[in-house]
Amino acid sequence: MAGAAQESAPILSARGLRKAFGRVVAMDGADFDLYRGEILAVIGDNGAGKSTMIAAMAGAVKPDEGDILLDGEKVVFASPMDARARGIETVFQGLALAPALTIVDNLFLGREYRKRGFAGRWLRLLDRQRMRDEARRQLSDLGLSTIQNIDQVVETLSGGQRQGVAVARACAFGSNVVILDEPTAALGVKESRKVLDLILDVRARGISIVLISHNMPHVFEIADRVHIHRLGRRIAQVRPDEITMSDAVAIMTGAMEPPHS
């Protein structure tokens, strides 16, 4: 799928991104390319600037210099809501779920459906049945069969189930790109497996995925391409079937020269 995807222009790209926080340079001419229908893993050592770059794509950070392009069109995101309006959804490591609310409430938080006609427009009444039906459909489409009660509060869910709810929320509204920041961090083997399968299911729906991860076995199992980030910029793009994990780590840490593309 990724090979076919690269016959066309990237769905999301960036050129020459720069961002400094005081004297700390987080991005130093960073480039980025994500193609339609692929899983792109982004790896880099702590402090490499990959999180800042991804935050810029998500609208959470405004670059000092450089361009971000969506479907070849230059875009400027003033906030994450701007990115969401263009079909880019992000699941940060903290998940940003409201633990005391139900699964349905979390899926539609800030984007609730209102009843049609007078009840919705003037009385602002929520169409809870429509939201419940849509929540069940989204969870079923993503294979989250372990969640039986969509009116269950999130704080009663397991770590893997919470991650599934966060991914389901992103996929429900992310028509173009879903960005996942360390989605298997702090999860056990069984729950990590479910999250990886979930990511593959999302890719099968034609959604492009950016996966930020330190887990090399997970990266090499599901990624179509790997973006290696170091010292604030992309230093290499590799395919998991053309490089070893140890070489990828060596390039990431500077112990090995990146391959010439």
PDB file of C-alpha atoms in Angstrom:
ATOM      1  CA  MET A   1       0.000   0.000   0.000  1.00  0.00           C
ATOM      2  CA  ALA A   2       2.766   2.430   0.910  1.00  0.00           C
ATOM      3  CA  GLY A   3       4.567   1.882  -2.383  1.00  0.00           C
ATOM      4  CA  ALA A   4       1.442   2.716  -4.332  1.00  0.00           C
ATOM      5  CA  ALA A   5       0.801   5.690  -2.086  1.00  0.00           C
ATOM      6  CA  GLN A   6       4.141   7.261  -2.914  1.00  0.00           C
ATOM      7  CA  GLU A   7       3.309   7.396  -6.603  1.00  0.00           C
ATOM      8  CA  SER A   8       1.317  10.519  -5.699  1.00  0.00           C
ATOM      9  CA  ALA A   9       2.164  13.631  -3.716  1.00  0.00           C
ATOM     10  CA  PRO A  10       2.235  13.476   0.101  1.00  0.00           C
ATOM     11  CA  ILE A  11      -1.050  14.071   1.884  1.00  0.00           C
ATOM     12  CA  LEU A  12       0.815  15.933   4.657  1.00  0.00           C
ATOM     13  CA  SER A  13       4.275  17.426   4.373  1.00  0.00           C
ATOM     14  CA  ALA A  14       6.534  20.091   5.823  1.00  0.00           C
ATOM     15  CA  ARG A  15       9.612  21.908   4.648  1.00  0.00           C
ATOM     16  CA  GLY A  16      12.204  23.807   6.656  1.00  0.00           C
ATOM     17  CA  LEU A  17      10.355  23.935   9.964  1.00  0.00           C
ATOM     18  CA  ARG A  18      12.183  25.869  12.643  1.00  0.00           C
ATOM     19  CA  LYS A  19      11.176  26.475  16.246  1.00  0.00           C
ATOM     20  CA  ALA A  20      13.140  27.819  19.176  1.00  0.00           C
ATOM     21  CA  PHE A  21      12.091  28.067  22.806  1.00  0.00           C
ATOM     22  CA  GLY A  22      14.444  30.742  24.055  1.00  0.00           C
ATOM     23  CA  ARG A  23      17.940  29.434  23.339  1.00  0.00           C
ATOM     24  CA  VAL A  24      16.751  25.871  22.863  1.00  0.00           C
ATOM     25  CA  VAL A  25      16.295  25.004  19.187  1.00  0.00           C
ATOM     26  CA  ALA A  26      13.666  22.265  18.948  1.00  0.00           C
ATOM     27  CA  MET A  27      13.331  22.213  15.142  1.00  0.00           C
ATOM     28  CA  ASP A  28      16.203  23.147  12.877  1.00  0.00           C
ATOM     29  CA  GLY A  29      15.013  22.905   9.277  1.00  0.00           C
ATOM     30  CA  ALA A  30      12.811  19.852   9.787  1.00  0.00           C
ATOM     31  CA  ASP A  31      11.229  18.169   6.748  1.00  0.00           C
ATOM     32  CA  PHE A  32       8.372  15.680   6.790  1.00  0.00           C
ATOM     33  CA  ASP A  33       6.379  13.588   4.308  1.00  0.00           C
ATOM     34  CA  LEU A  34       3.326  11.415   4.926  1.00  0.00           C
ATOM     35  CA  TYR A  35       1.635   9.597   2.055  1.00  0.00           C
ATOM     36  CA  ARG A  36      -1.984   8.568   1.763  1.00  0.00           C
ATOM     37  CA  GLY A  37      -2.871   5.214   3.300  1.00  0.00           C
ATOM     38  CA  GLU A  38       0.460   4.527   5.025  1.00  0.00           C
ATOM     39  CA  ILE A  39       1.757   4.090   8.547  1.00  0.00           C
ATOM     40  CA  LEU A  40       4.768   6.366   9.019  1.00  0.00           C
ATOM     41  CA  ALA A  41       6.769   5.767  12.178  1.00  0.00           C
ATOM     42  CA  VAL A  42       8.701   8.708  13.611  1.00  0.00           C
ATOM     43  CA  ILE A  43      11.618   7.746  15.818  1.00  0.00           C
ATOM     44  CA  GLY A  44      14.273   9.784  17.558  1.00  0.00           C
ATOM     45  CA  ASP A  45      16.146  10.082  20.812  1.00  0.00           C
ATOM     46  CA  ASN A  46      14.736  12.143  23.670  1.00  0.00           C
ATOM     47  CA  GLY A  47      15.189  15.836  22.852  1.00  0.00           C
ATOM     48  CA  ALA A  48      15.511  15.218  19.102  1.00  0.00           C
ATOM     49  CA  GLY A  49      12.581  17.539  18.392  1.00  0.00           C
ATOM     50  CA  LYS A  50      10.159  14.973  16.971  1.00  0.00           C
ATOM     51  CA  SER A  51       7.407  15.862  19.456  1.00  0.00           C
ATOM     52  CA  THR A  52       7.680  19.556  18.546  1.00  0.00           C
ATOM     53  CA  MET A  53       7.463  18.713  14.857  1.00  0.00           C
ATOM     54  CA  ILE A  54       4.374  16.563  15.395  1.00  0.00           C
ATOM     55  CA  ALA A  55       2.831  19.253  17.602  1.00  0.00           C
ATOM     56  CA  ALA A  56       3.248  21.689  14.703  1.00  0.00           C
ATOM     57  CA  MET A  57       1.374  19.286  12.407  1.00  0.00           C
ATOM     58  CA  ALA A  58      -1.366  19.028  15.039  1.00  0.00           C
ATOM     59  CA  GLY A  59      -1.715  22.791  15.437  1.00  0.00           C
ATOM     60  CA  ALA A  60      -0.407  22.788  19.019  1.00  0.00           C
ATOM     61  CA  VAL A  61       2.846  24.607  18.147  1.00  0.00           C
ATOM     62  CA  LYS A  62       3.344  27.414  15.627  1.00  0.00           C
ATOM     63  CA  PRO A  63       6.689  27.167  13.793  1.00  0.00           C
ATOM     64  CA  ASP A  64       8.932  30.220  13.622  1.00  0.00           C
ATOM     65  CA  GLU A  65       9.773  29.395   9.997  1.00  0.00           C
ATOM     66  CA  GLY A  66       8.851  26.856   7.345  1.00  0.00           C
ATOM     67  CA  ASP A  67       5.751  25.582   5.599  1.00  0.00           C
ATOM     68  CA  ILE A  68       3.193  22.865   6.310  1.00  0.00           C
ATOM     69  CA  LEU A  69       1.268  21.527   3.329  1.00  0.00           C
ATOM     70  CA  LEU A  70      -1.932  19.475   3.313  1.00  0.00           C
ATOM     71  CA  ASP A  71      -2.699  17.872  -0.050  1.00  0.00           C
ATOM     72  CA  GLY A  72      -0.148  20.246  -1.570  1.00  0.00           C
ATOM     73  CA  GLU A  73      -1.836  23.347  -0.149  1.00  0.00           C
ATOM     74  CA  LYS A  74       0.015  25.534   2.349  1.00  0.00           C
ATOM     75  CA  VAL A  75      -1.837  25.623   5.667  1.00  0.00           C
ATOM     76  CA  VAL A  76      -1.385  27.584   8.888  1.00  0.00           C
ATOM     77  CA  PHE A  77      -2.883  26.066  12.020  1.00  0.00           C
ATOM     78  CA  ALA A  78      -3.567  28.570  14.796  1.00  0.00           C
ATOM     79  CA  SER A  79      -4.799  25.823  17.133  1.00  0.00           C
ATOM     80  CA  PRO A  80      -5.520  22.073  17.257  1.00  0.00           C
ATOM     81  CA  MET A  81      -9.106  22.907  16.319  1.00  0.00           C
ATOM     82  CA  ASP A  82      -7.833  24.298  13.002  1.00  0.00           C
ATOM     83  CA  ALA A  83      -6.007  21.018  12.324  1.00  0.00           C
ATOM     84  CA  ARG A  84      -9.085  19.005  13.295  1.00  0.00           C
ATOM     85  CA  ALA A  85     -11.217  21.055  10.938  1.00  0.00           C
ATOM     86  CA  ARG A  86      -8.898  19.872   8.138  1.00  0.00           C
ATOM     87  CA  GLY A  87      -9.197  16.215   9.131  1.00  0.00           C
ATOM     88  CA  ILE A  88      -6.051  15.862  11.279  1.00  0.00           C
ATOM     89  CA  GLU A  89      -6.659  14.218  14.647  1.00  0.00           C
ATOM     90  CA  THR A  90      -4.003  13.633  17.317  1.00  0.00           C
ATOM     91  CA  VAL A  91      -3.931  11.192  20.209  1.00  0.00           C
ATOM     92  CA  PHE A  92      -1.301  12.539  22.604  1.00  0.00           C
ATOM     93  CA  GLN A  93       0.379  10.273  25.129  1.00  0.00           C
ATOM     94  CA  GLY A  94      -1.782  11.675  27.934  1.00  0.00           C
ATOM     95  CA  LEU A  95      -4.891  10.678  25.896  1.00  0.00           C
ATOM     96  CA  ALA A  96      -6.812  13.801  27.041  1.00  0.00           C
ATOM     97  CA  LEU A  97      -9.808  11.723  28.067  1.00  0.00           C
ATOM     98  CA  ALA A  98     -12.239  12.810  30.790  1.00  0.00           C
ATOM     99  CA  PRO A  99     -12.166   9.816  33.171  1.00  0.00           C
ATOM    100  CA  ALA A 100     -15.424  10.683  34.956  1.00  0.00           C
ATOM    101  CA  LEU A 101     -17.411  10.823  31.711  1.00  0.00           C
ATOM    102  CA  THR A 102     -18.797   7.915  29.695  1.00  0.00           C
ATOM    103  CA  ILE A 103     -17.291   6.491  26.533  1.00  0.00           C
ATOM    104  CA  VAL A 104     -19.985   8.199  24.459  1.00  0.00           C
ATOM    105  CA  ASP A 105     -19.390  11.558  26.155  1.00  0.00           C
ATOM    106  CA  ASN A 106     -15.641  11.285  25.541  1.00  0.00           C
ATOM    107  CA  LEU A 107     -16.049  10.386  21.884  1.00  0.00           C
ATOM    108  CA  PHE A 108     -18.157  13.473  21.213  1.00  0.00           C
ATOM    109  CA  LEU A 109     -16.675  15.871  23.768  1.00  0.00           C
ATOM    110  CA  GLY A 110     -16.823  19.357  22.234  1.00  0.00           C
ATOM    111  CA  ARG A 111     -18.513  18.009  19.095  1.00  0.00           C
ATOM    112  CA  GLU A 112     -21.844  16.820  20.447  1.00  0.00           C
ATOM    113  CA  TYR A 113     -24.778  16.150  18.130  1.00  0.00           C
ATOM    114  CA  ARG A 114     -27.841  18.241  18.833  1.00  0.00           C
ATOM    115  CA  LYS A 115     -31.422  17.343  18.135  1.00  0.00           C
ATOM    116  CA  ARG A 116     -32.874  18.552  14.881  1.00  0.00           C
ATOM    117  CA  GLY A 117     -35.275  21.445  14.674  1.00  0.00           C
ATOM    118  CA  PHE A 118     -36.415  23.671  17.518  1.00  0.00           C
ATOM    119  CA  ALA A 119     -35.208  21.346  20.321  1.00  0.00           C
ATOM    120  CA  GLY A 120     -31.635  21.415  19.114  1.00  0.00           C
ATOM    121  CA  ARG A 121     -31.357  24.902  17.694  1.00  0.00           C
ATOM    122  CA  TRP A 122     -33.083  26.810  20.456  1.00  0.00           C
ATOM    123  CA  LEU A 123     -33.217  24.505  23.485  1.00  0.00           C
ATOM    124  CA  ARG A 124     -29.731  23.096  22.707  1.00  0.00           C
ATOM    125  CA  LEU A 125     -30.829  19.551  23.556  1.00  0.00           C
ATOM    126  CA  LEU A 126     -28.367  16.781  22.719  1.00  0.00           C
ATOM    127  CA  ASP A 127     -29.274  13.910  20.411  1.00  0.00           C
ATOM    128  CA  ARG A 128     -27.943  11.275  22.783  1.00  0.00           C
ATOM    129  CA  GLN A 129     -29.375   8.318  20.874  1.00  0.00           C
ATOM    130  CA  ARG A 130     -27.643   9.389  17.675  1.00  0.00           C
ATOM    131  CA  MET A 131     -24.363   9.763  19.557  1.00  0.00           C
ATOM    132  CA  ARG A 132     -24.792   6.325  21.161  1.00  0.00           C
ATOM    133  CA  ASP A 133     -25.520   4.713  17.791  1.00  0.00           C
ATOM    134  CA  GLU A 134     -22.516   6.410  16.180  1.00  0.00           C
ATOM    135  CA  ALA A 135     -20.250   5.484  19.117  1.00  0.00           C
ATOM    136  CA  ARG A 136     -21.251   1.835  18.867  1.00  0.00           C
ATOM    137  CA  ARG A 137     -20.667   1.841  15.107  1.00  0.00           C
ATOM    138  CA  GLN A 138     -17.209   3.400  15.482  1.00  0.00           C
ATOM    139  CA  LEU A 139     -16.147   0.938  18.168  1.00  0.00           C
ATOM    140  CA  SER A 140     -17.497  -2.012  16.174  1.00  0.00           C
ATOM    141  CA  ASP A 141     -15.781  -0.866  12.970  1.00  0.00           C
ATOM    142  CA  LEU A 142     -12.484  -0.761  14.841  1.00  0.00           C
ATOM    143  CA  GLY A 143     -13.021  -4.195  16.371  1.00  0.00           C
ATOM    144  CA  LEU A 144     -13.267  -3.002  19.980  1.00  0.00           C
ATOM    145  CA  SER A 145     -15.489  -5.897  20.976  1.00  0.00           C
ATOM    146  CA  THR A 146     -14.209  -5.965  24.559  1.00  0.00           C
ATOM    147  CA  ILE A 147     -16.135  -2.764  25.273  1.00  0.00           C
ATOM    148  CA  GLN A 148     -19.681  -3.965  25.879  1.00  0.00           C
ATOM    149  CA  ASN A 149     -21.237  -0.952  27.585  1.00  0.00           C
ATOM    150  CA  ILE A 150     -20.682   2.374  25.818  1.00  0.00           C
ATOM    151  CA  ASP A 151     -22.287   4.168  28.772  1.00  0.00           C
ATOM    152  CA  GLN A 152     -19.435   2.929  30.982  1.00  0.00           C
ATOM    153  CA  VAL A 153     -17.277   5.669  32.520  1.00  0.00           C
ATOM    154  CA  VAL A 154     -13.749   5.804  31.158  1.00  0.00           C
ATOM    155  CA  GLU A 155     -12.043   5.508  34.553  1.00  0.00           C
ATOM    156  CA  THR A 156     -13.341   1.916  34.824  1.00  0.00           C
ATOM    157  CA  LEU A 157     -11.642   0.839  31.563  1.00  0.00           C
ATOM    158  CA  SER A 158      -8.290  -0.887  31.196  1.00  0.00           C
ATOM    159  CA  GLY A 159      -5.329   0.963  29.719  1.00  0.00           C
ATOM    160  CA  GLY A 160      -5.762  -0.715  26.349  1.00  0.00           C
ATOM    161  CA  GLN A 161      -9.472   0.032  26.263  1.00  0.00           C
ATOM    162  CA  ARG A 162      -8.817   3.700  27.066  1.00  0.00           C
ATOM    163  CA  GLN A 163      -6.293   3.842  24.259  1.00  0.00           C
ATOM    164  CA  GLY A 164      -8.888   2.263  21.993  1.00  0.00           C
ATOM    165  CA  VAL A 165     -11.452   4.913  22.911  1.00  0.00           C
ATOM    166  CA  ALA A 166      -8.928   7.685  22.200  1.00  0.00           C
ATOM    167  CA  VAL A 167      -8.055   6.159  18.815  1.00  0.00           C
ATOM    168  CA  ALA A 168     -11.749   5.624  18.008  1.00  0.00           C
ATOM    169  CA  ARG A 169     -12.424   9.295  18.760  1.00  0.00           C
ATOM    170  CA  ALA A 170      -9.601  10.347  16.445  1.00  0.00           C
ATOM    171  CA  CYS A 171     -10.791   8.055  13.667  1.00  0.00           C
ATOM    172  CA  ALA A 172     -14.389   9.183  13.999  1.00  0.00           C
ATOM    173  CA  PHE A 173     -13.382  12.712  13.012  1.00  0.00           C
ATOM    174  CA  GLY A 174      -9.953  12.321  11.388  1.00  0.00           C
ATOM    175  CA  SER A 175     -10.785  12.051   7.704  1.00  0.00           C
ATOM    176  CA  ASN A 176      -7.199  12.521   6.528  1.00  0.00           C
ATOM    177  CA  VAL A 177      -4.561  11.885   9.179  1.00  0.00           C
ATOM    178  CA  VAL A 178      -4.374  10.334  12.647  1.00  0.00           C
ATOM    179  CA  ILE A 179      -1.281  11.095  14.746  1.00  0.00           C
ATOM    180  CA  LEU A 180      -0.541   8.686  17.597  1.00  0.00           C
ATOM    181  CA  ASP A 181       2.024   9.620  20.244  1.00  0.00           C
ATOM    182  CA  GLU A 182       3.444   6.527  22.017  1.00  0.00           C
ATOM    183  CA  PRO A 183       0.149   4.588  21.827  1.00  0.00           C
ATOM    184  CA  THR A 184       1.561   1.442  23.476  1.00  0.00           C
ATOM    185  CA  ALA A 185       3.541   3.149  26.245  1.00  0.00           C
ATOM    186  CA  ALA A 186       2.785   1.704  29.695  1.00  0.00           C
ATOM    187  CA  LEU A 187       0.621  -1.069  28.225  1.00  0.00           C
ATOM    188  CA  GLY A 188       1.111  -4.797  28.742  1.00  0.00           C
ATOM    189  CA  VAL A 189       1.850  -7.261  25.947  1.00  0.00           C
ATOM    190  CA  LYS A 190      -1.786  -8.267  25.403  1.00  0.00           C
ATOM    191  CA  GLU A 191      -3.129  -4.713  25.381  1.00  0.00           C
ATOM    192  CA  SER A 192      -0.289  -3.510  23.152  1.00  0.00           C
ATOM    193  CA  ARG A 193      -1.216  -6.226  20.659  1.00  0.00           C
ATOM    194  CA  LYS A 194      -4.791  -4.963  20.562  1.00  0.00           C
ATOM    195  CA  VAL A 195      -3.648  -1.388  19.967  1.00  0.00           C
ATOM    196  CA  LEU A 196      -1.332  -2.449  17.121  1.00  0.00           C
ATOM    197  CA  ASP A 197      -4.168  -4.406  15.500  1.00  0.00           C
ATOM    198  CA  LEU A 198      -6.354  -1.340  15.917  1.00  0.00           C
ATOM    199  CA  ILE A 199      -3.791   0.820  14.098  1.00  0.00           C
ATOM    200  CA  LEU A 200      -3.685  -1.667  11.224  1.00  0.00           C
ATOM    201  CA  ASP A 201      -7.485  -1.611  11.039  1.00  0.00           C
ATOM    202  CA  VAL A 202      -7.429   2.191  10.842  1.00  0.00           C
ATOM    203  CA  ARG A 203      -4.856   2.065   8.015  1.00  0.00           C
ATOM    204  CA  ALA A 204      -7.103  -0.424   6.201  1.00  0.00           C
ATOM    205  CA  ARG A 205      -9.817   2.243   6.195  1.00  0.00           C
ATOM    206  CA  GLY A 206      -7.553   4.453   4.077  1.00  0.00           C
ATOM    207  CA  ILE A 207      -6.503   6.834   6.849  1.00  0.00           C
ATOM    208  CA  SER A 208      -2.844   7.899   6.980  1.00  0.00           C
ATOM    209  CA  ILE A 209      -1.188   7.340  10.344  1.00  0.00           C
ATOM    210  CA  VAL A 210       1.810   8.933  12.035  1.00  0.00           C
ATOM    211  CA  LEU A 211       3.161   6.704  14.795  1.00  0.00           C
ATOM    212  CA  ILE A 212       5.616   8.206  17.283  1.00  0.00           C
ATOM    213  CA  SER A 213       7.217   5.402  19.255  1.00  0.00           C
ATOM    214  CA  HIS A 214      10.336   4.286  21.085  1.00  0.00           C
ATOM    215  CA  ASN A 215       9.308   0.628  20.758  1.00  0.00           C
ATOM    216  CA  MET A 216      11.422  -0.623  17.863  1.00  0.00           C
ATOM    217  CA  PRO A 217       9.750  -4.065  17.548  1.00  0.00           C
ATOM    218  CA  HIS A 218       6.358  -2.364  17.212  1.00  0.00           C
ATOM    219  CA  VAL A 219       7.737   0.132  14.688  1.00  0.00           C
ATOM    220  CA  PHE A 220       9.308  -2.557  12.541  1.00  0.00           C
ATOM    221  CA  GLU A 221       6.202  -4.733  12.708  1.00  0.00           C
ATOM    222  CA  ILE A 222       3.578  -2.288  11.432  1.00  0.00           C
ATOM    223  CA  ALA A 223       5.285   0.740   9.846  1.00  0.00           C
ATOM    224  CA  ASP A 224       5.480   1.148   6.071  1.00  0.00           C
ATOM    225  CA  ARG A 225       8.265   3.724   6.394  1.00  0.00           C
ATOM    226  CA  VAL A 226      10.382   5.112   9.212  1.00  0.00           C
ATOM    227  CA  HIS A 227      11.254   8.796   9.626  1.00  0.00           C
ATOM    228  CA  ILE A 228      14.446   9.113  11.716  1.00  0.00           C
ATOM    229  CA  HIS A 229      14.771  12.409  13.572  1.00  0.00           C
ATOM    230  CA  ARG A 230      17.952  13.784  15.151  1.00  0.00           C
ATOM    231  CA  LEU A 231      19.072  17.212  16.364  1.00  0.00           C
ATOM    232  CA  GLY A 232      15.888  18.941  15.259  1.00  0.00           C
ATOM    233  CA  ARG A 233      15.649  17.594  11.727  1.00  0.00           C
ATOM    234  CA  ARG A 234      14.963  14.511   9.634  1.00  0.00           C
ATOM    235  CA  ILE A 235      18.209  12.735   8.877  1.00  0.00           C
ATOM    236  CA  ALA A 236      16.870   9.640   7.130  1.00  0.00           C
ATOM    237  CA  GLN A 237      13.829   7.870   5.733  1.00  0.00           C
ATOM    238  CA  VAL A 238      14.075   4.090   5.654  1.00  0.00           C
ATOM    239  CA  ARG A 239      11.916   1.037   5.066  1.00  0.00           C
ATOM    240  CA  PRO A 240      11.742  -1.557   7.841  1.00  0.00           C
ATOM    241  CA  ASP A 241      12.415  -4.387   5.379  1.00  0.00           C
ATOM    242  CA  GLU A 242      15.620  -2.744   4.163  1.00  0.00           C
ATOM    243  CA  ILE A 243      17.348  -2.006   7.483  1.00  0.00           C
ATOM    244  CA  THR A 244      17.871  -3.662  10.845  1.00  0.00           C
ATOM    245  CA  MET A 245      16.558  -2.344  14.138  1.00  0.00           C
ATOM    246  CA  SER A 246      20.088  -1.943  15.468  1.00  0.00           C
ATOM    247  CA  ASP A 247      21.102   0.110  12.429  1.00  0.00           C
ATOM    248  CA  ALA A 248      18.017   2.327  12.829  1.00  0.00           C
ATOM    249  CA  VAL A 249      18.941   2.971  16.451  1.00  0.00           C
ATOM    250  CA  ALA A 250      22.571   3.662  15.458  1.00  0.00           C
ATOM    251  CA  ILE A 251      21.451   6.233  12.877  1.00  0.00           C
ATOM    252  CA  MET A 252      19.072   7.764  15.411  1.00  0.00           C
ATOM    253  CA  THR A 253      21.826   8.192  18.006  1.00  0.00           C
ATOM    254  CA  GLY A 254      24.518   9.331  15.581  1.00  0.00           C
ATOM    255  CA  ALA A 255      26.634   6.183  15.904  1.00  0.00           C
ATOM    256  CA  MET A 256      26.103   5.403  12.211  1.00  0.00           C
ATOM    257  CA  GLU A 257      25.911   7.602   9.115  1.00  0.00           C
ATOM    258  CA  PRO A 258      22.438   7.729   7.545  1.00  0.00           C
ATOM    259  CA  PRO A 259      22.039   5.948   4.190  1.00  0.00           C
ATOM    260  CA  HIS A 260      22.105   8.065   1.054  1.00  0.00           C
ATOM    261  CA  SER A 261      18.681   8.204  -0.609  1.00  0.00           C
TER     262      SER A 261
END
